[in-house]
């Protein structure tokens, strides 16, 4: 008599192939996903399956039988995202991931599928058939990887098929850095109610949403401190939120140089009361990008700056100047409100006193460049040309790339 197997069963089918069945740890009798040409192959498969169960590596074959579109929707519903991040993820899913992977069960998504999808996305973007490029494709790839990483942890799939080296890296064009005279030239060219905004965005290293959400009570000019605790997101309507990360909630010490202008602004243009917004529109309403775009474009033209300069480039300029003032990586990240899993524990301990010293150095550097520019103009040389000159070996701080 044939020896009875202690795990699983093998039987020969009328076709001559062999079928395998085994009892899973969940008590369900299950067949192998395929039949085998030889009995020995079937027995080897059973032995491997038994080892998986003993070592706790067994996966329920039906756990991965969920369409990607459903699993991604559940993943989104269980996450805690800022309104801006949630909007970005929903856009990436709708335009870039669901059209390809939506109806596929997550267990059926293979590395080859991901490679093919990414190559097609990059080709489409290069032909400008849609308004996206390599940066957007990298964001979509990271989102796909994050969703499937959760599927691995949930033991719905054995491994993540997103294994393309470097596919998660964003390569954005270098943004322009303005000289201090150019910043002041732009501030002089823009409508008076936005002059202080240009200076605070630069020397306070603030994002647009942080400027739009700034209230009087969070701007203390006696101590030269701005507390960044609130931001504004625009989704058709304005949505109040907190800065994009825990690191974004911070206190920034300002150079003395811009304090007089900020005082004039509070006396003339800001909203009333401690909860009043520091920057408001012409009619006193909350600041919107759409209302600011025309004054910004006119100011760029008047100041002789390229139309490609964005409002966020003021923050980039401030980050660069802070780096040139001698900030360490931790100090720079603290001032920027920029978070990183690798550096979070370091930069969160940056001392406020050192931040104050940085602000003082930044103040002196800005004043020196303004004096140099003024002397150059009096001597017939372009202030902008003089301001662009930098000593050899100087380094610029890193921008947060809009995050």
mmCIF file of C-alpha atoms in Angstrom:
data_model
loop_
_atom_site.group_PDB
_atom_site.id
_atom_site.type_symbol
_atom_site.label_atom_id
_atom_site.label_comp_id
_atom_site.label_asym_id
_atom_site.label_seq_id
_atom_site.Cartn_x
_atom_site.Cartn_y
_atom_site.Cartn_z
ATOM 1 C CA UNK A 1 0.000 0.000 0.000
ATOM 2 C CA UNK A 2 1.146 3.540 -0.750
ATOM 3 C CA UNK A 3 2.293 5.425 2.331
ATOM 4 C CA UNK A 4 -0.288 7.972 3.456
ATOM 5 C CA UNK A 5 1.005 11.555 3.473
ATOM 6 C CA UNK A 6 1.047 13.311 6.839
ATOM 7 C CA UNK A 7 0.272 16.689 5.139
ATOM 8 C CA UNK A 8 -1.978 17.258 2.160
ATOM 9 C CA UNK A 9 -3.216 14.939 -0.535
ATOM 10 C CA UNK A 10 -2.170 14.165 -4.080
ATOM 11 C CA UNK A 11 -4.473 12.513 -6.616
ATOM 12 C CA UNK A 12 -4.157 11.743 -10.258
ATOM 13 C CA UNK A 13 -6.737 13.306 -12.566
ATOM 14 C CA UNK A 14 -8.228 11.579 -15.641
ATOM 15 C CA UNK A 15 -6.013 13.830 -17.751
ATOM 16 C CA UNK A 16 -2.941 12.243 -16.209
ATOM 17 C CA UNK A 17 -1.924 15.385 -14.298
ATOM 18 C CA UNK A 18 -1.786 15.571 -10.513
ATOM 19 C CA UNK A 19 -3.941 17.696 -8.248
ATOM 20 C CA UNK A 20 -2.922 18.819 -4.754
ATOM 21 C CA UNK A 21 -5.119 19.761 -1.795
ATOM 22 C CA UNK A 22 -4.124 20.766 1.722
ATOM 23 C CA UNK A 23 -5.710 22.005 4.951
ATOM 24 C CA UNK A 24 -4.758 25.641 5.594
ATOM 25 C CA UNK A 25 -4.138 27.059 9.080
ATOM 26 C CA UNK A 26 -7.577 28.686 8.832
ATOM 27 C CA UNK A 27 -9.188 25.228 8.646
ATOM 28 C CA UNK A 28 -10.163 25.552 4.990
ATOM 29 C CA UNK A 29 -9.340 22.718 2.577
ATOM 30 C CA UNK A 30 -7.634 24.345 -0.391
ATOM 31 C CA UNK A 31 -6.387 23.222 -3.808
ATOM 32 C CA UNK A 32 -3.032 24.259 -5.255
ATOM 33 C CA UNK A 33 -3.414 27.045 -7.829
ATOM 34 C CA UNK A 34 -2.192 24.701 -10.596
ATOM 35 C CA UNK A 35 -1.924 21.014 -11.429
ATOM 36 C CA UNK A 36 1.363 19.175 -11.942
ATOM 37 C CA UNK A 37 2.708 16.949 -14.692
ATOM 38 C CA UNK A 38 4.506 14.592 -12.277
ATOM 39 C CA UNK A 39 3.603 13.289 -8.837
ATOM 40 C CA UNK A 40 7.051 14.239 -7.529
ATOM 41 C CA UNK A 41 6.438 17.889 -8.495
ATOM 42 C CA UNK A 42 3.148 17.833 -6.592
ATOM 43 C CA UNK A 43 4.810 16.382 -3.487
ATOM 44 C CA UNK A 44 7.580 18.996 -3.565
ATOM 45 C CA UNK A 45 4.950 21.751 -3.773
ATOM 46 C CA UNK A 46 3.166 20.297 -0.728
ATOM 47 C CA UNK A 47 6.417 20.115 1.235
ATOM 48 C CA UNK A 48 7.142 23.790 0.548
ATOM 49 C CA UNK A 49 3.604 24.772 1.503
ATOM 50 C CA UNK A 50 3.896 22.850 4.771
ATOM 51 C CA UNK A 51 7.119 24.735 5.526
ATOM 52 C CA UNK A 52 5.385 28.076 4.932
ATOM 53 C CA UNK A 53 2.686 27.178 7.426
ATOM 54 C CA UNK A 54 5.172 25.994 10.071
ATOM 55 C CA UNK A 55 7.251 29.177 9.795
ATOM 56 C CA UNK A 56 4.261 31.526 9.766
ATOM 57 C CA UNK A 57 4.848 32.590 6.160
ATOM 58 C CA UNK A 58 1.581 31.254 4.786
ATOM 59 C CA UNK A 59 -0.702 33.685 2.962
ATOM 60 C CA UNK A 60 -4.391 33.153 2.375
ATOM 61 C CA UNK A 61 -4.566 32.802 -1.446
ATOM 62 C CA UNK A 62 -7.885 34.644 -1.489
ATOM 63 C CA UNK A 63 -6.588 37.624 0.554
ATOM 64 C CA UNK A 64 -5.102 39.248 -2.534
ATOM 65 C CA UNK A 65 -8.278 38.787 -4.556
ATOM 66 C CA UNK A 66 -9.334 42.406 -4.131
ATOM 67 C CA UNK A 67 -9.308 44.934 -6.995
ATOM 68 C CA UNK A 68 -6.660 47.617 -6.649
ATOM 69 C CA UNK A 69 -9.263 50.380 -6.956
ATOM 70 C CA UNK A 70 -11.132 49.057 -3.916
ATOM 71 C CA UNK A 71 -8.041 48.416 -1.838
ATOM 72 C CA UNK A 72 -6.686 51.898 -2.667
ATOM 73 C CA UNK A 73 -10.010 53.509 -1.678
ATOM 74 C CA UNK A 74 -9.928 51.667 1.668
ATOM 75 C CA UNK A 75 -6.286 52.708 2.126
ATOM 76 C CA UNK A 76 -7.200 56.346 1.551
ATOM 77 C CA UNK A 77 -10.115 56.113 3.969
ATOM 78 C CA UNK A 78 -7.927 54.711 6.735
ATOM 79 C CA UNK A 79 -5.117 57.269 6.342
ATOM 80 C CA UNK A 80 -4.748 60.606 8.084
ATOM 81 C CA UNK A 81 -3.720 63.083 5.417
ATOM 82 C CA UNK A 82 -3.719 66.851 5.196
ATOM 83 C CA UNK A 83 -6.328 68.220 2.773
ATOM 84 C CA UNK A 84 -3.583 69.061 0.275
ATOM 85 C CA UNK A 85 -2.032 65.587 0.421
ATOM 86 C CA UNK A 86 -5.442 63.899 0.151
ATOM 87 C CA UNK A 87 -6.226 65.965 -2.943
ATOM 88 C CA UNK A 88 -2.872 65.050 -4.511
ATOM 89 C CA UNK A 89 -3.358 61.317 -3.826
ATOM 90 C CA UNK A 90 -6.883 61.325 -5.222
ATOM 91 C CA UNK A 91 -5.616 63.033 -8.384
ATOM 92 C CA UNK A 92 -2.738 60.580 -8.802
ATOM 93 C CA UNK A 93 -5.058 57.607 -8.314
ATOM 94 C CA UNK A 94 -7.689 58.881 -10.732
ATOM 95 C CA UNK A 95 -5.372 59.988 -13.538
ATOM 96 C CA UNK A 96 -2.348 57.730 -13.233
ATOM 97 C CA UNK A 97 -2.944 54.515 -11.277
ATOM 98 C CA UNK A 98 -6.580 53.408 -11.525
ATOM 99 C CA UNK A 99 -6.705 53.475 -15.358
ATOM 100 C CA UNK A 100 -3.986 50.783 -15.431
ATOM 101 C CA UNK A 101 -4.292 48.858 -12.162
ATOM 102 C CA UNK A 102 -7.863 49.606 -11.066
ATOM 103 C CA UNK A 103 -9.516 46.314 -12.073
ATOM 104 C CA UNK A 104 -6.493 44.114 -11.372
ATOM 105 C CA UNK A 105 -6.476 42.100 -8.162
ATOM 106 C CA UNK A 106 -3.564 43.284 -6.056
ATOM 107 C CA UNK A 107 -2.068 39.773 -6.005
ATOM 108 C CA UNK A 108 -1.893 39.840 -9.822
ATOM 109 C CA UNK A 109 0.184 43.042 -10.106
ATOM 110 C CA UNK A 110 3.700 41.992 -11.146
ATOM 111 C CA UNK A 111 6.996 43.831 -11.411
ATOM 112 C CA UNK A 112 6.675 43.709 -15.177
ATOM 113 C CA UNK A 113 3.285 45.438 -14.957
ATOM 114 C CA UNK A 114 4.774 48.255 -12.892
ATOM 115 C CA UNK A 115 7.724 48.692 -15.270
ATOM 116 C CA UNK A 116 5.424 48.785 -18.295
ATOM 117 C CA UNK A 117 3.103 51.291 -16.625
ATOM 118 C CA UNK A 118 5.970 53.615 -15.637
ATOM 119 C CA UNK A 119 7.546 53.534 -19.102
ATOM 120 C CA UNK A 120 4.196 54.395 -20.698
ATOM 121 C CA UNK A 121 3.649 57.254 -18.237
ATOM 122 C CA UNK A 122 7.053 58.757 -18.999
ATOM 123 C CA UNK A 123 6.481 58.470 -22.759
ATOM 124 C CA UNK A 124 3.092 60.153 -22.490
ATOM 125 C CA UNK A 125 4.511 62.940 -20.359
ATOM 126 C CA UNK A 126 7.412 63.542 -22.766
ATOM 127 C CA UNK A 127 4.945 63.961 -25.638
ATOM 128 C CA UNK A 128 3.075 66.536 -23.538
ATOM 129 C CA UNK A 129 -0.200 64.773 -24.186
ATOM 130 C CA UNK A 130 -1.052 65.444 -20.552
ATOM 131 C CA UNK A 131 0.049 68.082 -18.093
ATOM 132 C CA UNK A 132 2.479 65.895 -16.171
ATOM 133 C CA UNK A 133 6.130 64.964 -16.286
ATOM 134 C CA UNK A 134 8.764 62.847 -14.523
ATOM 135 C CA UNK A 135 8.109 64.493 -11.148
ATOM 136 C CA UNK A 136 4.420 63.531 -11.244
ATOM 137 C CA UNK A 137 5.275 59.998 -12.379
ATOM 138 C CA UNK A 138 7.659 59.675 -9.411
ATOM 139 C CA UNK A 139 4.904 60.814 -7.046
ATOM 140 C CA UNK A 140 2.473 58.297 -8.542
ATOM 141 C CA UNK A 141 5.050 55.512 -8.238
ATOM 142 C CA UNK A 142 5.629 56.338 -4.553
ATOM 143 C CA UNK A 143 1.893 56.262 -3.909
ATOM 144 C CA UNK A 144 1.535 52.877 -5.631
ATOM 145 C CA UNK A 145 4.447 51.529 -3.598
ATOM 146 C CA UNK A 146 2.983 52.853 -0.329
ATOM 147 C CA UNK A 147 -0.398 51.235 -0.991
ATOM 148 C CA UNK A 148 1.165 47.882 -1.868
ATOM 149 C CA UNK A 149 3.519 48.077 1.116
ATOM 150 C CA UNK A 150 0.400 48.104 3.269
ATOM 151 C CA UNK A 151 -0.880 45.072 1.360
ATOM 152 C CA UNK A 152 2.361 43.264 2.253
ATOM 153 C CA UNK A 153 1.940 44.150 5.930
ATOM 154 C CA UNK A 154 -1.676 42.997 5.760
ATOM 155 C CA UNK A 155 -0.388 39.678 4.368
ATOM 156 C CA UNK A 156 -2.474 40.046 1.243
ATOM 157 C CA UNK A 157 0.570 39.793 -1.041
ATOM 158 C CA UNK A 158 4.000 38.303 -0.387
ATOM 159 C CA UNK A 159 6.163 41.110 -1.797
ATOM 160 C CA UNK A 160 5.773 44.563 -3.271
ATOM 161 C CA UNK A 161 6.134 44.579 -7.084
ATOM 162 C CA UNK A 162 7.435 48.192 -6.991
ATOM 163 C CA UNK A 163 11.144 47.364 -7.220
ATOM 164 C CA UNK A 164 12.418 49.891 -9.786
ATOM 165 C CA UNK A 165 15.597 51.503 -8.498
ATOM 166 C CA UNK A 166 15.424 55.301 -8.595
ATOM 167 C CA UNK A 167 11.815 55.429 -9.782
ATOM 168 C CA UNK A 168 10.779 57.312 -6.634
ATOM 169 C CA UNK A 169 13.309 60.121 -7.136
ATOM 170 C CA UNK A 170 12.087 63.516 -8.306
ATOM 171 C CA UNK A 171 14.355 65.587 -10.513
ATOM 172 C CA UNK A 172 12.992 69.124 -10.668
ATOM 173 C CA UNK A 173 14.629 71.994 -12.548
ATOM 174 C CA UNK A 174 16.722 74.269 -10.344
ATOM 175 C CA UNK A 175 14.621 77.196 -9.174
ATOM 176 C CA UNK A 176 15.962 80.765 -9.417
ATOM 177 C CA UNK A 177 17.549 82.418 -6.402
ATOM 178 C CA UNK A 178 17.138 86.188 -6.190
ATOM 179 C CA UNK A 179 19.753 88.527 -4.816
ATOM 180 C CA UNK A 180 18.805 90.679 -1.837
ATOM 181 C CA UNK A 181 18.565 93.821 -4.053
ATOM 182 C CA UNK A 182 16.296 91.899 -6.416
ATOM 183 C CA UNK A 183 14.039 90.920 -3.507
ATOM 184 C CA UNK A 184 13.823 94.539 -2.420
ATOM 185 C CA UNK A 185 13.316 95.665 -6.001
ATOM 186 C CA UNK A 186 10.384 93.254 -6.262
ATOM 187 C CA UNK A 187 8.990 94.472 -2.941
ATOM 188 C CA UNK A 188 9.180 98.051 -4.193
ATOM 189 C CA UNK A 189 7.528 97.138 -7.492
ATOM 190 C CA UNK A 190 4.549 95.265 -6.083
ATOM 191 C CA UNK A 191 1.401 96.895 -4.701
ATOM 192 C CA UNK A 192 2.113 98.390 -1.234
ATOM 193 C CA UNK A 193 -0.245 95.942 0.529
ATOM 194 C CA UNK A 194 1.934 93.031 -0.624
ATOM 195 C CA UNK A 195 5.380 94.559 0.009
ATOM 196 C CA UNK A 196 5.654 93.026 3.492
ATOM 197 C CA UNK A 197 4.509 89.659 2.128
ATOM 198 C CA UNK A 198 7.484 89.569 -0.269
ATOM 199 C CA UNK A 199 9.909 90.346 2.567
ATOM 200 C CA UNK A 200 8.376 87.911 5.060
ATOM 201 C CA UNK A 201 8.206 85.080 2.512
ATOM 202 C CA UNK A 202 11.933 85.570 1.868
ATOM 203 C CA UNK A 203 13.421 86.329 5.270
ATOM 204 C CA UNK A 204 10.903 84.256 7.253
ATOM 205 C CA UNK A 205 11.193 81.191 4.955
ATOM 206 C CA UNK A 206 7.391 80.868 4.760
ATOM 207 C CA UNK A 207 5.218 78.931 2.304
ATOM 208 C CA UNK A 208 2.306 80.584 0.520
ATOM 209 C CA UNK A 209 -0.317 78.792 2.618
ATOM 210 C CA UNK A 210 1.513 79.808 5.814
ATOM 211 C CA UNK A 211 1.483 83.449 4.718
ATOM 212 C CA UNK A 212 -2.213 83.284 3.820
ATOM 213 C CA UNK A 213 -3.028 81.682 7.187
ATOM 214 C CA UNK A 214 -0.887 83.979 9.350
ATOM 215 C CA UNK A 215 -2.820 85.875 12.039
ATOM 216 C CA UNK A 216 -1.818 88.955 14.025
ATOM 217 C CA UNK A 217 -1.466 87.030 17.299
ATOM 218 C CA UNK A 218 1.214 84.833 15.725
ATOM 219 C CA UNK A 219 3.428 87.737 14.633
ATOM 220 C CA UNK A 220 5.349 89.266 17.569
ATOM 221 C CA UNK A 221 7.503 92.083 16.260
ATOM 222 C CA UNK A 222 8.862 92.997 19.704
ATOM 223 C CA UNK A 223 10.679 89.662 19.868
ATOM 224 C CA UNK A 224 10.957 89.439 16.047
ATOM 225 C CA UNK A 225 9.217 86.056 16.047
ATOM 226 C CA UNK A 226 6.602 84.569 13.751
ATOM 227 C CA UNK A 227 4.810 81.438 14.972
ATOM 228 C CA UNK A 228 3.791 79.186 12.081
ATOM 229 C CA UNK A 229 0.827 77.209 13.387
ATOM 230 C CA UNK A 230 -1.765 77.528 10.644
ATOM 231 C CA UNK A 231 -1.902 77.227 6.884
ATOM 232 C CA UNK A 232 -4.530 77.629 4.182
ATOM 233 C CA UNK A 233 -5.307 75.173 1.382
ATOM 234 C CA UNK A 234 -7.259 76.134 -1.720
ATOM 235 C CA UNK A 235 -9.696 73.584 -3.146
ATOM 236 C CA UNK A 236 -12.107 75.954 -4.837
ATOM 237 C CA UNK A 237 -12.850 77.112 -1.321
ATOM 238 C CA UNK A 238 -10.287 77.976 1.355
ATOM 239 C CA UNK A 239 -9.641 75.229 3.895
ATOM 240 C CA UNK A 240 -7.912 75.902 7.210
ATOM 241 C CA UNK A 241 -5.240 73.419 8.250
ATOM 242 C CA UNK A 242 -1.969 72.976 10.077
ATOM 243 C CA UNK A 243 1.417 73.100 8.356
ATOM 244 C CA UNK A 244 2.225 70.106 6.180
ATOM 245 C CA UNK A 245 4.129 68.233 8.868
ATOM 246 C CA UNK A 246 4.861 68.282 12.580
ATOM 247 C CA UNK A 247 8.082 70.045 11.660
ATOM 248 C CA UNK A 248 6.054 72.787 9.949
ATOM 249 C CA UNK A 249 4.693 74.034 13.304
ATOM 250 C CA UNK A 250 7.571 76.244 14.335
ATOM 251 C CA UNK A 251 8.812 79.629 15.512
ATOM 252 C CA UNK A 252 11.035 81.632 13.166
ATOM 253 C CA UNK A 253 13.127 84.596 14.319
ATOM 254 C CA UNK A 254 13.117 87.457 11.802
ATOM 255 C CA UNK A 255 15.932 89.838 10.816
ATOM 256 C CA UNK A 256 15.573 93.305 12.311
ATOM 257 C CA UNK A 257 15.856 94.689 8.771
ATOM 258 C CA UNK A 258 12.248 93.834 7.825
ATOM 259 C CA UNK A 259 10.559 94.680 11.144
ATOM 260 C CA UNK A 260 9.804 98.376 10.346
ATOM 261 C CA UNK A 261 8.087 97.349 7.103
ATOM 262 C CA UNK A 262 6.047 94.726 8.946
ATOM 263 C CA UNK A 263 4.957 97.307 11.528
ATOM 264 C CA UNK A 264 3.795 99.652 8.764
ATOM 265 C CA UNK A 265 1.907 96.795 7.156
ATOM 266 C CA UNK A 266 0.084 95.873 10.381
ATOM 267 C CA UNK A 267 -0.915 99.514 10.881
ATOM 268 C CA UNK A 268 -2.181 99.915 7.326
ATOM 269 C CA UNK A 269 -3.328 96.695 5.687
ATOM 270 C CA UNK A 270 -3.777 93.788 8.123
ATOM 271 C CA UNK A 271 -7.114 92.503 9.447
ATOM 272 C CA UNK A 272 -8.411 93.724 12.785
ATOM 273 C CA UNK A 273 -8.008 92.013 16.143
ATOM 274 C CA UNK A 274 -5.632 89.267 17.271
ATOM 275 C CA UNK A 275 -7.349 86.751 14.981
ATOM 276 C CA UNK A 276 -7.214 89.069 11.980
ATOM 277 C CA UNK A 277 -5.169 87.842 9.042
ATOM 278 C CA UNK A 278 -1.885 89.661 8.479
ATOM 279 C CA UNK A 279 -2.316 89.552 4.697
ATOM 280 C CA UNK A 280 -5.720 90.191 3.131
ATOM 281 C CA UNK A 281 -7.032 91.076 -0.321
ATOM 282 C CA UNK A 282 -8.007 94.521 -1.570
ATOM 283 C CA UNK A 283 -11.561 94.121 -0.230
ATOM 284 C CA UNK A 284 -10.381 92.738 3.106
ATOM 285 C CA UNK A 285 -11.078 89.115 2.235
ATOM 286 C CA UNK A 286 -8.722 86.236 2.849
ATOM 287 C CA UNK A 287 -5.739 86.012 0.511
ATOM 288 C CA UNK A 288 -6.101 83.784 -2.571
ATOM 289 C CA UNK A 289 -3.604 82.841 -5.244
ATOM 290 C CA UNK A 290 -6.041 83.853 -7.960
ATOM 291 C CA UNK A 291 -6.276 87.392 -6.565
ATOM 292 C CA UNK A 292 -2.510 87.626 -6.123
ATOM 293 C CA UNK A 293 -1.396 86.370 -9.536
ATOM 294 C CA UNK A 294 -1.975 89.625 -11.434
ATOM 295 C CA UNK A 295 -0.216 91.929 -8.932
ATOM 296 C CA UNK A 296 2.649 89.429 -8.836
ATOM 297 C CA UNK A 297 2.992 89.328 -12.636
ATOM 298 C CA UNK A 298 2.935 93.137 -12.868
ATOM 299 C CA UNK A 299 5.588 93.418 -10.154
ATOM 300 C CA UNK A 300 7.895 90.948 -11.910
ATOM 301 C CA UNK A 301 7.656 92.921 -15.127
ATOM 302 C CA UNK A 302 8.204 96.235 -13.347
ATOM 303 C CA UNK A 303 11.216 94.870 -11.444
ATOM 304 C CA UNK A 304 12.722 93.399 -14.615
ATOM 305 C CA UNK A 305 12.569 89.823 -13.368
ATOM 306 C CA UNK A 306 11.646 86.776 -15.491
ATOM 307 C CA UNK A 307 7.980 85.815 -15.608
ATOM 308 C CA UNK A 308 9.014 82.277 -14.583
ATOM 309 C CA UNK A 309 9.815 83.426 -11.031
ATOM 310 C CA UNK A 310 7.229 81.942 -8.651
ATOM 311 C CA UNK A 311 6.112 83.151 -5.238
ATOM 312 C CA UNK A 312 7.640 80.001 -3.751
ATOM 313 C CA UNK A 313 11.022 81.103 -5.118
ATOM 314 C CA UNK A 314 11.053 83.764 -2.396
ATOM 315 C CA UNK A 315 11.112 80.978 0.199
ATOM 316 C CA UNK A 316 13.772 79.194 -1.844
ATOM 317 C CA UNK A 317 15.801 82.405 -1.838
ATOM 318 C CA UNK A 318 15.409 82.744 1.929
ATOM 319 C CA UNK A 319 16.459 79.139 2.459
ATOM 320 C CA UNK A 320 19.552 79.747 0.337
ATOM 321 C CA UNK A 321 20.485 82.939 2.190
ATOM 322 C CA UNK A 322 20.034 81.154 5.524
ATOM 323 C CA UNK A 323 22.375 78.408 4.360
ATOM 324 C CA UNK A 324 24.926 81.018 3.300
ATOM 325 C CA UNK A 325 24.586 82.665 6.714
ATOM 326 C CA UNK A 326 26.120 79.532 8.219
ATOM 327 C CA UNK A 327 23.155 77.391 9.273
ATOM 328 C CA UNK A 328 23.768 73.708 9.868
ATOM 329 C CA UNK A 329 21.494 71.166 8.214
ATOM 330 C CA UNK A 330 19.469 70.757 11.413
ATOM 331 C CA UNK A 331 19.146 74.524 11.903
ATOM 332 C CA UNK A 332 18.153 75.090 8.289
ATOM 333 C CA UNK A 333 15.517 72.352 8.418
ATOM 334 C CA UNK A 334 14.117 73.757 11.659
ATOM 335 C CA UNK A 335 13.773 77.227 10.181
ATOM 336 C CA UNK A 336 12.203 75.873 6.994
ATOM 337 C CA UNK A 337 9.762 73.584 8.798
ATOM 338 C CA UNK A 338 11.013 70.753 6.602
ATOM 339 C CA UNK A 339 10.641 67.173 7.853
ATOM 340 C CA UNK A 340 12.642 64.066 7.072
ATOM 341 C CA UNK A 341 12.527 60.621 8.658
ATOM 342 C CA UNK A 342 16.314 60.612 8.727
ATOM 343 C CA UNK A 343 16.828 64.048 10.258
ATOM 344 C CA UNK A 344 13.658 64.700 12.288
ATOM 345 C CA UNK A 345 15.175 63.798 15.664
ATOM 346 C CA UNK A 346 18.148 66.059 14.975
ATOM 347 C CA UNK A 347 16.558 69.225 13.652
ATOM 348 C CA UNK A 348 13.730 69.289 16.207
ATOM 349 C CA UNK A 349 16.389 70.059 18.824
ATOM 350 C CA UNK A 350 17.782 73.126 17.047
ATOM 351 C CA UNK A 351 18.061 75.911 19.647
ATOM 352 C CA UNK A 352 16.037 79.113 19.340
ATOM 353 C CA UNK A 353 19.046 81.135 20.471
ATOM 354 C CA UNK A 354 21.045 79.829 17.508
ATOM 355 C CA UNK A 355 18.081 80.720 15.276
ATOM 356 C CA UNK A 356 18.233 84.258 16.652
ATOM 357 C CA UNK A 357 21.959 84.416 15.869
ATOM 358 C CA UNK A 358 21.233 83.226 12.336
ATOM 359 C CA UNK A 359 18.605 85.950 11.931
ATOM 360 C CA UNK A 360 21.128 88.571 13.076
ATOM 361 C CA UNK A 361 23.747 87.292 10.614
ATOM 362 C CA UNK A 362 21.141 87.257 7.854
ATOM 363 C CA UNK A 363 20.214 90.849 8.763
ATOM 364 C CA UNK A 364 23.838 92.019 8.506
ATOM 365 C CA UNK A 365 24.398 90.175 5.232
ATOM 366 C CA UNK A 366 21.272 91.678 3.669
ATOM 367 C CA UNK A 367 22.223 95.199 4.766
ATOM 368 C CA UNK A 368 25.741 94.719 3.373
ATOM 369 C CA UNK A 369 24.396 93.619 -0.009
ATOM 370 C CA UNK A 370 22.009 96.566 -0.130
ATOM 371 C CA UNK A 371 24.839 99.021 0.623
ATOM 372 C CA UNK A 372 27.044 97.354 -1.992
ATOM 373 C CA UNK A 373 24.222 97.563 -4.529
ATOM 374 C CA UNK A 374 23.675 101.239 -3.755
ATOM 375 C CA UNK A 375 27.365 102.037 -4.200
ATOM 376 C CA UNK A 376 27.432 100.109 -7.461
ATOM 377 C CA UNK A 377 24.458 102.067 -8.808
ATOM 378 C CA UNK A 378 26.094 105.348 -7.866
ATOM 379 C CA UNK A 379 29.215 104.186 -9.650
ATOM 380 C CA UNK A 380 27.299 103.210 -12.783
ATOM 381 C CA UNK A 381 27.422 99.446 -12.313
ATOM 382 C CA UNK A 382 24.248 97.355 -12.250
ATOM 383 C CA UNK A 383 23.254 96.510 -8.676
ATOM 384 C CA UNK A 384 21.831 93.210 -9.836
ATOM 385 C CA UNK A 385 25.111 92.272 -11.547
ATOM 386 C CA UNK A 386 27.050 93.166 -8.397
ATOM 387 C CA UNK A 387 24.597 91.341 -6.164
ATOM 388 C CA UNK A 388 24.913 88.180 -8.228
ATOM 389 C CA UNK A 389 28.628 87.940 -7.533
ATOM 390 C CA UNK A 390 29.354 85.402 -4.819
ATOM 391 C CA UNK A 391 32.654 84.413 -3.245
ATOM 392 C CA UNK A 392 34.201 81.177 -4.483
ATOM 393 C CA UNK A 393 33.345 78.167 -2.399
ATOM 394 C CA UNK A 394 30.045 79.588 -1.115
ATOM 395 C CA UNK A 395 27.281 77.059 -0.747
ATOM 396 C CA UNK A 396 23.561 77.366 -1.049
ATOM 397 C CA UNK A 397 21.055 75.726 1.226
ATOM 398 C CA UNK A 398 18.678 73.115 -0.090
ATOM 399 C CA UNK A 399 15.079 73.964 -0.959
ATOM 400 C CA UNK A 400 12.215 71.736 0.231
ATOM 401 C CA UNK A 401 10.949 71.350 -3.374
ATOM 402 C CA UNK A 402 7.474 72.679 -2.477
ATOM 403 C CA UNK A 403 6.658 70.009 0.106
#
